[in-house]
Amino acid sequence: KTWEFSLKEVKGDSLPNPLGYNVPINDIAISATKSSSSSTSEARERQAWELAKSPLKNILMTLMVIFMTGSSVHIFSIMITFSFLMGPLKAIFSINSEFKKFEDKRVDLTLPKLAYFGINLVILGILSWRLSKMGIIPTMPIDWVSIIPLQLPFEKATGA
């Protein structure tokens, strides 16, 4: 069988348009406005969750640098530890300002804020453990000996 193709037999209106071709612009604008309100709220919620999970990326780096600096007390390890400590503290105290750009009546930011707060608390826990292992945070009973008043003896015994 031979193939034949003739343009005279086919009318232009009877062929369906290819996908995505010759769609009136008004139809696209109407469908975009219907879904834009729900898609923007979904996008804001997705971005809020991305911001909430962003401190997770810092945990591995914090652990690695803590391991590399060692457990001895010297100026480099103290500076590194306190610089890592300032990040989560600033993040915890600025949660509302961080999530302000995602505020919307349709978006509930309670869970992303709690996740953000919890992850930063985990990082603070790791760093406080580090500070206690370095001996900077007083956690042992020997650290509080200076507070206990010195007791003077009542009697004095001498040998002859």
PDB file of C-alpha atoms in Angstrom:
ATOM      1  CA  LYS A   1       0.000   0.000   0.000  1.00  0.00           C
ATOM      2  CA  THR A   2       1.325   3.417  -0.865  1.00  0.00           C
ATOM      3  CA  TRP A   3       1.028   6.425   1.344  1.00  0.00           C
ATOM      4  CA  GLU A   4      -0.949   9.383   0.116  1.00  0.00           C
ATOM      5  CA  PHE A   5      -1.334  12.817   1.583  1.00  0.00           C
ATOM      6  CA  SER A   6      -3.522  15.544   0.183  1.00  0.00           C
ATOM      7  CA  LEU A   7      -4.192  18.950   1.754  1.00  0.00           C
ATOM      8  CA  LYS A   8      -7.259  19.538  -0.390  1.00  0.00           C
ATOM      9  CA  GLU A   9      -9.328  16.912   1.385  1.00  0.00           C
ATOM     10  CA  VAL A  10      -8.594  18.107   4.950  1.00  0.00           C
ATOM     11  CA  LYS A  11     -10.192  21.282   6.265  1.00  0.00           C
ATOM     12  CA  GLY A  12      -8.259  23.371   8.790  1.00  0.00           C
ATOM     13  CA  ASP A  13     -11.002  23.338  11.458  1.00  0.00           C
ATOM     14  CA  SER A  14     -11.456  19.594  11.516  1.00  0.00           C
ATOM     15  CA  LEU A  15      -7.934  18.859  12.807  1.00  0.00           C
ATOM     16  CA  PRO A  16      -7.363  19.081  16.544  1.00  0.00           C
ATOM     17  CA  ASN A  17      -4.732  21.512  17.741  1.00  0.00           C
ATOM     18  CA  PRO A  18      -1.440  20.061  18.971  1.00  0.00           C
ATOM     19  CA  LEU A  19      -0.913  20.096  22.702  1.00  0.00           C
ATOM     20  CA  GLY A  20      -0.220  23.601  23.947  1.00  0.00           C
ATOM     21  CA  TYR A  21      -0.679  25.193  20.527  1.00  0.00           C
ATOM     22  CA  ASN A  22      -3.160  27.925  19.637  1.00  0.00           C
ATOM     23  CA  VAL A  23      -4.830  28.163  23.046  1.00  0.00           C
ATOM     24  CA  PRO A  24      -6.620  31.491  23.430  1.00  0.00           C
ATOM     25  CA  ILE A  25      -4.853  33.728  25.950  1.00  0.00           C
ATOM     26  CA  ASN A  26      -8.117  34.499  27.768  1.00  0.00           C
ATOM     27  CA  ASP A  27      -8.595  30.825  28.670  1.00  0.00           C
ATOM     28  CA  ILE A  28      -5.095  30.679  30.134  1.00  0.00           C
ATOM     29  CA  ALA A  29      -5.631  33.855  32.197  1.00  0.00           C
ATOM     30  CA  ILE A  30      -8.958  32.601  33.616  1.00  0.00           C
ATOM     31  CA  SER A  31      -7.526  29.238  34.659  1.00  0.00           C
ATOM     32  CA  ALA A  32      -4.464  30.908  36.185  1.00  0.00           C
ATOM     33  CA  THR A  33      -6.536  33.256  38.352  1.00  0.00           C
ATOM     34  CA  LYS A  34      -8.654  30.375  39.648  1.00  0.00           C
ATOM     35  CA  SER A  35      -5.681  28.352  40.799  1.00  0.00           C
ATOM     36  CA  SER A  36      -3.384  31.215  41.782  1.00  0.00           C
ATOM     37  CA  SER A  37      -4.896  31.814  45.213  1.00  0.00           C
ATOM     38  CA  SER A  38      -4.575  28.183  46.262  1.00  0.00           C
ATOM     39  CA  SER A  39      -1.210  27.705  44.590  1.00  0.00           C
ATOM     40  CA  THR A  40       0.306  30.776  46.246  1.00  0.00           C
ATOM     41  CA  SER A  41      -0.812  29.619  49.673  1.00  0.00           C
ATOM     42  CA  GLU A  42       0.584  26.146  48.962  1.00  0.00           C
ATOM     43  CA  ALA A  43       3.825  27.685  47.705  1.00  0.00           C
ATOM     44  CA  ARG A  44       4.108  29.867  50.807  1.00  0.00           C
ATOM     45  CA  GLU A  45       3.526  26.884  53.061  1.00  0.00           C
ATOM     46  CA  ARG A  46       6.114  24.840  51.145  1.00  0.00           C
ATOM     47  CA  GLN A  47       8.638  27.690  51.423  1.00  0.00           C
ATOM     48  CA  ALA A  48       7.873  28.030  55.135  1.00  0.00           C
ATOM     49  CA  TRP A  49       8.655  24.333  55.610  1.00  0.00           C
ATOM     50  CA  GLU A  50      11.879  24.743  53.645  1.00  0.00           C
ATOM     51  CA  LEU A  51      12.881  27.573  55.967  1.00  0.00           C
ATOM     52  CA  ALA A  52      11.882  25.491  58.992  1.00  0.00           C
ATOM     53  CA  LYS A  53      14.101  22.601  57.888  1.00  0.00           C
ATOM     54  CA  SER A  54      17.051  24.786  56.872  1.00  0.00           C
ATOM     55  CA  PRO A  55      18.880  24.486  60.247  1.00  0.00           C
ATOM     56  CA  LEU A  56      19.092  20.714  59.674  1.00  0.00           C
ATOM     57  CA  LYS A  57      21.840  21.401  57.162  1.00  0.00           C
ATOM     58  CA  ASN A  58      23.919  23.051  59.881  1.00  0.00           C
ATOM     59  CA  ILE A  59      23.843  20.121  62.332  1.00  0.00           C
ATOM     60  CA  LEU A  60      26.277  17.946  60.397  1.00  0.00           C
ATOM     61  CA  MET A  61      28.635  20.854  59.799  1.00  0.00           C
ATOM     62  CA  THR A  62      28.488  21.798  63.502  1.00  0.00           C
ATOM     63  CA  LEU A  63      29.293  18.242  64.576  1.00  0.00           C
ATOM     64  CA  MET A  64      32.173  18.014  62.107  1.00  0.00           C
ATOM     65  CA  VAL A  65      33.771  21.284  63.217  1.00  0.00           C
ATOM     66  CA  ILE A  66      33.303  20.353  66.890  1.00  0.00           C
ATOM     67  CA  PHE A  67      35.078  17.074  66.210  1.00  0.00           C
ATOM     68  CA  MET A  68      37.890  18.784  64.310  1.00  0.00           C
ATOM     69  CA  THR A  69      38.590  21.421  66.980  1.00  0.00           C
ATOM     70  CA  GLY A  70      39.179  18.843  69.695  1.00  0.00           C
ATOM     71  CA  SER A  71      38.141  18.846  73.340  1.00  0.00           C
ATOM     72  CA  SER A  72      40.874  20.981  74.842  1.00  0.00           C
ATOM     73  CA  VAL A  73      40.208  24.535  75.946  1.00  0.00           C
ATOM     74  CA  HIS A  74      41.986  27.041  73.758  1.00  0.00           C
ATOM     75  CA  ILE A  75      40.958  30.256  72.060  1.00  0.00           C
ATOM     76  CA  PHE A  76      40.216  28.676  68.672  1.00  0.00           C
ATOM     77  CA  SER A  77      37.808  26.048  70.023  1.00  0.00           C
ATOM     78  CA  ILE A  78      36.085  28.610  72.257  1.00  0.00           C
ATOM     79  CA  MET A  79      35.642  31.066  69.362  1.00  0.00           C
ATOM     80  CA  ILE A  80      34.288  28.354  67.053  1.00  0.00           C
ATOM     81  CA  THR A  81      31.869  27.073  69.684  1.00  0.00           C
ATOM     82  CA  PHE A  82      30.537  30.513  70.547  1.00  0.00           C
ATOM     83  CA  SER A  83      30.190  31.491  66.892  1.00  0.00           C
ATOM     84  CA  PHE A  84      28.116  28.351  66.323  1.00  0.00           C
ATOM     85  CA  LEU A  85      26.144  29.193  69.472  1.00  0.00           C
ATOM     86  CA  MET A  86      25.159  32.653  68.245  1.00  0.00           C
ATOM     87  CA  GLY A  87      23.421  31.345  65.103  1.00  0.00           C
ATOM     88  CA  PRO A  88      20.697  29.285  66.834  1.00  0.00           C
ATOM     89  CA  LEU A  89      20.221  31.930  69.520  1.00  0.00           C
ATOM     90  CA  LYS A  90      19.623  34.625  66.914  1.00  0.00           C
ATOM     91  CA  ALA A  91      17.332  32.275  64.996  1.00  0.00           C
ATOM     92  CA  ILE A  92      15.239  31.467  68.065  1.00  0.00           C
ATOM     93  CA  PHE A  93      14.811  35.125  69.003  1.00  0.00           C
ATOM     94  CA  SER A  94      13.868  36.120  65.442  1.00  0.00           C
ATOM     95  CA  ILE A  95      11.400  33.364  64.533  1.00  0.00           C
ATOM     96  CA  ASN A  96       8.497  35.735  63.905  1.00  0.00           C
ATOM     97  CA  SER A  97      10.535  38.060  61.718  1.00  0.00           C
ATOM     98  CA  GLU A  98      11.909  35.090  59.734  1.00  0.00           C
ATOM     99  CA  PHE A  99       8.415  33.753  58.999  1.00  0.00           C
ATOM    100  CA  LYS A 100       6.810  37.175  58.423  1.00  0.00           C
ATOM    101  CA  LYS A 101       7.187  36.915  54.640  1.00  0.00           C
ATOM    102  CA  PHE A 102       5.059  33.728  54.618  1.00  0.00           C
ATOM    103  CA  GLU A 103       2.161  35.091  56.680  1.00  0.00           C
ATOM    104  CA  ASP A 104      -1.203  34.654  55.030  1.00  0.00           C
ATOM    105  CA  LYS A 105      -4.727  33.998  56.293  1.00  0.00           C
ATOM    106  CA  ARG A 106      -4.795  30.633  54.517  1.00  0.00           C
ATOM    107  CA  VAL A 107      -1.346  29.461  55.678  1.00  0.00           C
ATOM    108  CA  ASP A 108      -0.878  28.051  59.183  1.00  0.00           C
ATOM    109  CA  LEU A 109       2.704  28.681  60.276  1.00  0.00           C
ATOM    110  CA  THR A 110       2.463  27.068  63.705  1.00  0.00           C
ATOM    111  CA  LEU A 111       4.050  23.737  62.791  1.00  0.00           C
ATOM    112  CA  PRO A 112       6.889  25.204  60.690  1.00  0.00           C
ATOM    113  CA  LYS A 113       7.713  27.629  63.510  1.00  0.00           C
ATOM    114  CA  LEU A 114       7.716  24.807  66.062  1.00  0.00           C
ATOM    115  CA  ALA A 115       9.945  22.682  63.829  1.00  0.00           C
ATOM    116  CA  TYR A 116      12.322  25.609  63.334  1.00  0.00           C
ATOM    117  CA  PHE A 117      12.414  26.204  67.092  1.00  0.00           C
ATOM    118  CA  GLY A 118      12.937  22.502  67.837  1.00  0.00           C
ATOM    119  CA  ILE A 119      15.788  22.061  65.372  1.00  0.00           C
ATOM    120  CA  ASN A 120      17.545  25.120  66.768  1.00  0.00           C
ATOM    121  CA  LEU A 121      17.063  23.741  70.285  1.00  0.00           C
ATOM    122  CA  VAL A 122      18.752  20.509  69.197  1.00  0.00           C
ATOM    123  CA  ILE A 123      21.709  22.529  67.916  1.00  0.00           C
ATOM    124  CA  LEU A 124      21.813  24.458  71.218  1.00  0.00           C
ATOM    125  CA  GLY A 125      21.774  21.143  73.081  1.00  0.00           C
ATOM    126  CA  ILE A 126      24.724  19.871  71.063  1.00  0.00           C
ATOM    127  CA  LEU A 127      26.653  23.077  71.729  1.00  0.00           C
ATOM    128  CA  SER A 128      25.841  23.089  75.447  1.00  0.00           C
ATOM    129  CA  TRP A 129      27.086  19.503  75.642  1.00  0.00           C
ATOM    130  CA  ARG A 130      30.247  20.688  73.905  1.00  0.00           C
ATOM    131  CA  LEU A 131      30.693  23.555  76.381  1.00  0.00           C
ATOM    132  CA  SER A 132      30.187  21.220  79.336  1.00  0.00           C
ATOM    133  CA  LYS A 133      32.766  18.775  77.937  1.00  0.00           C
ATOM    134  CA  MET A 134      35.206  21.660  77.572  1.00  0.00           C
ATOM    135  CA  GLY A 135      34.609  22.602  81.213  1.00  0.00           C
ATOM    136  CA  ILE A 136      33.161  26.039  80.472  1.00  0.00           C
ATOM    137  CA  ILE A 137      29.693  25.269  81.867  1.00  0.00           C
ATOM    138  CA  PRO A 138      29.795  24.252  85.541  1.00  0.00           C
ATOM    139  CA  THR A 139      28.124  20.856  85.645  1.00  0.00           C
ATOM    140  CA  MET A 140      30.189  18.899  88.179  1.00  0.00           C
ATOM    141  CA  PRO A 141      30.030  19.249  91.979  1.00  0.00           C
ATOM    142  CA  ILE A 142      33.677  20.323  92.031  1.00  0.00           C
ATOM    143  CA  ASP A 143      32.713  23.397  90.019  1.00  0.00           C
ATOM    144  CA  TRP A 144      30.651  24.684  92.951  1.00  0.00           C
ATOM    145  CA  VAL A 145      33.219  24.175  95.737  1.00  0.00           C
ATOM    146  CA  SER A 146      34.026  27.869  95.918  1.00  0.00           C
ATOM    147  CA  ILE A 147      30.441  28.617  96.994  1.00  0.00           C
ATOM    148  CA  ILE A 148      30.524  26.237  99.981  1.00  0.00           C
ATOM    149  CA  PRO A 149      31.638  28.159 103.064  1.00  0.00           C
ATOM    150  CA  LEU A 150      34.868  27.045 104.674  1.00  0.00           C
ATOM    151  CA  GLN A 151      34.313  25.478 108.080  1.00  0.00           C
ATOM    152  CA  LEU A 152      36.826  26.349 110.757  1.00  0.00           C
ATOM    153  CA  PRO A 153      37.730  23.581 113.210  1.00  0.00           C
ATOM    154  CA  PHE A 154      36.391  23.879 116.772  1.00  0.00           C
ATOM    155  CA  GLU A 155      39.386  22.193 118.388  1.00  0.00           C
ATOM    156  CA  LYS A 156      43.046  22.181 117.739  1.00  0.00           C
ATOM    157  CA  ALA A 157      45.186  19.197 118.639  1.00  0.00           C
ATOM    158  CA  THR A 158      48.953  19.279 118.897  1.00  0.00           C
ATOM    159  CA  GLY A 159      51.336  16.480 119.563  1.00  0.00           C
ATOM    160  CA  ALA A 160      54.296  16.553 121.931  1.00  0.00           C
TER     161      ALA A 160
END
